[in-house]
Amino acid sequence: GQNIDQPTEMTATEGAIVQINCTYQTSGFNGLFWYQQHAGEAPTFLSYNVLDGLEEKGRFSSFLSRSKGYSYLLLKELQMKDSASYLCAVRGSTLGRLYFGRGTQLTVWP
Amino acid sequence: DAGVTQSPTHLIKTRGQQVTLRCSPKSGHDTVSWYQQALGQGPQFIFQYYEEEERQRGNFPDRFSGHQFPNYSSELNVNALLLGDSALYLCASSLRGSTDTQYFGPGTRLTVL
């Protein structure tokens, strides 16, 4: 089966840095995605990793280690608007289908 | 550049009824995937359409069916609605290829009473 695991909740203060971890066990691997989802809205694409290493995009960075089945999303200079659910998703052995974790609800306090 | 659009935004149905949800993909995209997201859960894959055919299917019963039209838009049909079908239904579009990043529409909130 497929298993994507991430913490349920995290809190942080404005201006801080937060790291959201994701571990996965899937029958195949063809890329890992991070999405942001505000309450009642659609997931918004943040990042994509298919090779080991760090991908940086502004205040957001994502890291992947395929041998460890591990990824993290790093958010810097947190803002109130970053309060949202962050979804880790793995594309398995075939194109298209994504397996999602339950999401990590991040709350940013002033 | 129009993003993914879905209709309707909200829908209320009763048990046993049938529902049709619609999705128009992002401009230039040719593949549509449907997901069901229950409250507090991550999206669960229902199926994917490419070249007007169902290419992959998740663990959903035959009550869930779909269609893709020549203009790449898609419909999701659910028959014999159950209370447990209440969820946010998300459509995601992508361009068949190496990265195949999926972009989501705003979703349809279905409530079954």
CSV table of C-alpha atoms in Angstrom, one decimal:
chain,number,residue,atom,x,y,z
A,1,GLY,CA,0.0,0.0,0.0
A,2,GLN,CA,0.9,3.6,-0.1
A,3,ASN,CA,1.6,5.6,3.1
A,4,ILE,CA,2.3,9.3,3.4
A,5,ASP,CA,2.9,10.6,6.9
A,6,GLN,CA,3.1,14.2,8.1
A,7,PRO,CA,2.4,15.9,11.4
A,8,THR,CA,-1.2,17.0,12.0
A,9,GLU,CA,-0.6,20.4,13.4
A,10,MET,CA,2.2,23.0,13.9
A,11,THR,CA,2.4,26.5,15.3
A,12,ALA,CA,4.9,29.2,14.8
A,13,THR,CA,5.2,33.0,15.2
A,14,GLU,CA,5.5,35.7,12.6
A,15,GLY,CA,9.0,36.1,11.1
A,16,ALA,CA,10.1,32.6,12.3
A,17,ILE,CA,11.2,29.6,10.3
A,18,VAL,CA,9.2,26.4,10.3
A,19,GLN,CA,10.0,22.9,8.8
A,20,ILE,CA,7.2,20.5,7.9
A,21,ASN,CA,8.3,16.9,7.5
A,22,CYS,CA,6.9,14.2,5.3
A,23,THR,CA,7.8,10.6,5.2
A,24,TYR,CA,6.5,8.2,2.5
A,25,GLN,CA,6.3,4.6,1.6
A,26,THR,CA,5.0,3.9,-1.9
A,27,SER,CA,5.3,1.1,-4.4
A,28,GLY,CA,7.0,3.5,-6.8
A,29,PHE,CA,8.2,7.0,-6.9
A,30,ASN,CA,8.0,9.6,-9.7
A,31,GLY,CA,8.1,12.9,-7.8
A,32,LEU,CA,7.0,14.6,-4.6
A,33,PHE,CA,4.8,17.7,-4.5
A,34,TRP,CA,3.9,20.2,-1.8
A,35,TYR,CA,0.6,22.1,-1.9
A,36,GLN,CA,-0.8,24.8,0.3
A,37,GLN,CA,-4.5,24.8,1.0
A,38,HIS,CA,-6.4,27.6,2.8
A,39,ALA,CA,-9.6,26.6,4.5
A,40,GLY,CA,-12.4,25.9,2.0
A,41,GLU,CA,-10.2,26.6,-1.0
A,42,ALA,CA,-8.3,24.5,-3.6
A,43,PRO,CA,-4.8,23.2,-3.0
A,44,THR,CA,-2.2,25.6,-4.6
A,45,PHE,CA,1.0,24.1,-6.0
A,46,LEU,CA,4.2,25.1,-4.1
A,47,SER,CA,7.0,22.8,-5.1
A,48,TYR,CA,8.1,19.7,-7.0
A,49,ASN,CA,11.1,17.4,-6.2
A,50,VAL,CA,12.1,14.4,-8.2
A,51,LEU,CA,15.8,14.3,-7.5
A,52,ASP,CA,17.6,14.4,-4.1
A,53,GLY,CA,18.4,17.8,-2.8
A,54,LEU,CA,17.0,21.2,-2.1
A,55,GLU,CA,14.7,23.3,-4.3
A,56,GLU,CA,14.4,26.9,-3.3
A,57,LYS,CA,11.7,29.2,-4.4
A,58,GLY,CA,11.5,32.5,-2.6
A,59,ARG,CA,10.5,32.0,1.1
A,60,PHE,CA,9.7,28.4,0.4
A,61,SER,CA,12.2,25.5,0.0
A,62,SER,CA,11.7,21.8,-0.3
A,63,PHE,CA,14.1,19.0,0.3
A,64,LEU,CA,14.0,15.3,-0.9
A,65,SER,CA,15.9,12.2,0.1
A,66,ARG,CA,14.7,9.3,-1.9
A,67,SER,CA,16.8,6.7,0.0
A,68,LYS,CA,15.1,7.8,3.2
A,69,GLY,CA,11.6,8.3,1.8
A,70,TYR,CA,11.7,11.7,3.4
A,71,SER,CA,10.9,15.3,2.4
A,72,TYR,CA,10.5,18.6,4.2
A,73,LEU,CA,9.0,22.0,3.3
A,74,LEU,CA,10.8,24.9,4.8
A,75,LEU,CA,9.0,28.2,5.2
A,76,LYS,CA,11.1,31.3,6.1
A,77,GLU,CA,10.0,34.8,7.3
A,78,LEU,CA,6.6,33.5,8.2
A,79,GLN,CA,3.6,35.7,7.6
A,80,MET,CA,0.0,35.5,9.0
A,81,LYS,CA,-1.2,34.6,5.5
A,82,ASP,CA,1.0,31.4,5.7
A,83,SER,CA,-1.6,29.9,8.1
A,84,ALA,CA,-3.0,27.0,6.1
A,85,SER,CA,-2.8,23.3,5.6
A,86,TYR,CA,0.3,22.0,3.8
A,87,LEU,CA,-0.2,18.8,1.8
A,88,CYS,CA,2.6,16.4,0.9
A,89,ALA,CA,1.8,14.3,-2.2
A,90,VAL,CA,3.7,11.5,-3.9
A,91,ARG,CA,3.3,10.5,-7.5
A,92,GLY,CA,3.8,6.7,-7.7
A,93,SER,CA,5.0,4.5,-10.4
A,94,THR,CA,2.7,5.9,-13.1
A,95,LEU,CA,2.1,9.4,-14.4
A,96,GLY,CA,-0.8,11.3,-12.9
A,97,ARG,CA,-2.1,9.7,-9.8
A,98,LEU,CA,-1.1,11.6,-6.6
A,99,TYR,CA,-1.1,10.0,-3.1
A,100,PHE,CA,-1.7,12.7,-0.5
A,101,GLY,CA,-1.0,12.9,3.2
A,102,ARG,CA,-3.6,14.2,5.6
A,103,GLY,CA,-2.1,17.6,5.6
A,104,THR,CA,-0.3,19.7,8.3
A,105,GLN,CA,-2.3,22.6,9.7
A,106,LEU,CA,0.1,25.4,10.3
A,107,THR,CA,-1.0,28.3,12.5
A,108,VAL,CA,1.1,31.5,12.5
A,109,TRP,CA,0.7,33.7,15.5
A,110,PRO,CA,1.5,37.4,15.6
B,1,ASP,CA,-4.7,32.7,-18.8
B,2,ALA,CA,-7.7,31.0,-17.3
B,3,GLY,CA,-7.1,28.5,-14.5
B,4,VAL,CA,-9.1,25.4,-13.7
B,5,THR,CA,-12.8,26.1,-13.3
B,6,GLN,CA,-15.4,24.0,-11.7
B,7,SER,CA,-19.2,24.2,-11.4
B,8,PRO,CA,-21.3,24.3,-9.4
B,9,THR,CA,-19.6,25.8,-6.3
B,10,HIS,CA,-21.9,24.2,-3.8
B,11,LEU,CA,-24.6,21.5,-4.2
B,12,ILE,CA,-27.1,19.9,-1.8
B,13,LYS,CA,-28.6,16.6,-2.6
B,14,THR,CA,-30.5,13.9,-0.8
B,15,ARG,CA,-29.6,10.2,-0.5
B,16,GLY,CA,-30.3,8.2,-3.6
B,17,GLN,CA,-30.1,11.1,-6.0
B,18,GLN,CA,-27.6,11.5,-8.8
B,19,VAL,CA,-25.2,14.4,-9.3
B,20,THR,CA,-23.0,15.7,-12.1
B,21,LEU,CA,-20.0,18.0,-11.5
B,22,ARG,CA,-18.1,19.8,-14.2
B,23,CYS,CA,-14.6,20.9,-14.8
B,24,SER,CA,-12.7,22.9,-17.4
B,25,PRO,CA,-8.9,22.5,-17.4
B,26,LYS,CA,-6.3,25.2,-17.4
B,27,SER,CA,-5.6,26.5,-20.9
B,28,GLY,CA,-3.2,24.2,-22.7
B,29,HIS,CA,-3.8,21.2,-20.4
B,30,ASP,CA,-5.1,17.9,-21.8
B,31,THR,CA,-5.4,15.7,-18.7
B,32,VAL,CA,-8.0,15.9,-15.9
B,33,SER,CA,-7.9,14.1,-12.6
B,34,TRP,CA,-10.7,14.1,-10.0
B,35,TYR,CA,-10.2,13.9,-6.2
B,36,GLN,CA,-12.5,13.6,-3.2
B,37,GLN,CA,-11.5,15.4,-0.1
B,38,ALA,CA,-13.4,14.7,3.2
B,39,LEU,CA,-13.1,17.2,6.0
B,40,GLY,CA,-9.8,17.1,7.7
B,41,GLN,CA,-8.3,14.6,5.2
B,42,GLY,CA,-6.1,14.8,2.2
B,43,PRO,CA,-7.5,14.5,-1.3
B,44,GLN,CA,-8.2,10.9,-2.5
B,45,PHE,CA,-7.8,10.0,-6.1
B,46,ILE,CA,-11.0,9.0,-8.0
B,47,PHE,CA,-9.9,8.7,-11.6
B,48,GLN,CA,-8.0,10.4,-14.4
B,49,TYR,CA,-9.0,11.2,-18.0
B,50,TYR,CA,-6.7,11.6,-21.0
B,51,GLU,CA,-7.7,11.5,-24.7
B,52,GLU,CA,-11.3,11.1,-23.6
B,53,GLU,CA,-10.6,7.8,-21.9
B,54,GLU,CA,-10.3,6.8,-18.2
B,55,ARG,CA,-6.6,6.0,-17.7
B,56,GLN,CA,-6.3,5.4,-14.0
B,57,ARG,CA,-8.9,4.7,-11.3
B,58,GLY,CA,-8.7,4.8,-7.5
B,59,ASN,CA,-10.5,2.7,-5.0
B,60,PHE,CA,-14.0,4.1,-5.7
B,61,PRO,CA,-17.2,2.1,-6.5
B,62,ASP,CA,-18.8,2.1,-10.0
B,63,ARG,CA,-21.3,4.7,-8.7
B,64,PHE,CA,-18.6,7.1,-9.6
B,65,SER,CA,-18.2,7.6,-13.3
B,66,GLY,CA,-16.8,10.3,-15.6
B,67,HIS,CA,-16.3,11.6,-19.0
B,68,GLN,CA,-13.9,13.8,-20.9
B,69,PHE,CA,-15.0,15.8,-23.9
B,70,PRO,CA,-13.0,16.7,-27.1
B,71,ASN,CA,-12.3,20.2,-25.6
B,72,TYR,CA,-10.6,18.4,-22.6
B,73,SER,CA,-13.4,19.4,-20.2
B,74,SER,CA,-14.7,16.7,-17.9
B,75,GLU,CA,-17.7,15.6,-15.9
B,76,LEU,CA,-17.9,13.5,-12.7
B,77,ASN,CA,-21.1,11.7,-12.1
B,78,VAL,CA,-22.1,10.1,-8.9
B,79,ASN,CA,-25.2,7.8,-8.7
B,80,ALA,CA,-27.2,6.6,-5.7
B,81,LEU,CA,-25.7,9.2,-3.4
B,82,LEU,CA,-24.8,8.2,0.1
B,83,LEU,CA,-24.3,10.4,3.2
B,84,GLY,CA,-20.6,9.5,3.0
B,85,ASP,CA,-20.3,11.1,-0.4
B,86,SER,CA,-20.5,14.5,1.3
B,87,ALA,CA,-17.1,16.1,0.5
B,88,LEU,CA,-15.2,18.7,-1.5
B,89,TYR,CA,-14.7,17.4,-5.0
B,90,LEU,CA,-11.6,18.7,-6.7
B,91,CYS,CA,-10.6,18.7,-10.3
B,92,ALA,CA,-7.0,19.0,-11.3
B,93,SER,CA,-5.6,19.5,-14.7
B,94,SER,CA,-2.2,18.8,-16.1
B,95,LEU,CA,-0.2,18.5,-19.3
B,96,ARG,CA,0.8,14.9,-20.0
B,97,GLY,CA,4.6,14.9,-19.7
B,98,SER,CA,7.6,14.4,-17.5
B,99,THR,CA,6.6,16.7,-14.6
B,100,ASP,CA,2.9,16.4,-15.0
B,101,THR,CA,2.3,19.0,-12.3
B,102,GLN,CA,-1.4,19.1,-11.4
B,103,TYR,CA,-3.2,22.4,-10.8
B,104,PHE,CA,-6.4,22.3,-8.9
B,105,GLY,CA,-9.7,24.1,-9.4
B,106,PRO,CA,-11.7,25.7,-6.6
B,107,GLY,CA,-13.7,22.5,-6.0
B,108,THR,CA,-17.4,21.7,-5.6
B,109,ARG,CA,-18.7,21.3,-2.1
B,110,LEU,CA,-21.3,18.4,-2.1
B,111,THR,CA,-23.6,17.9,0.8
B,112,VAL,CA,-25.8,14.8,0.9
B,113,LEU,CA,-28.7,14.9,3.3
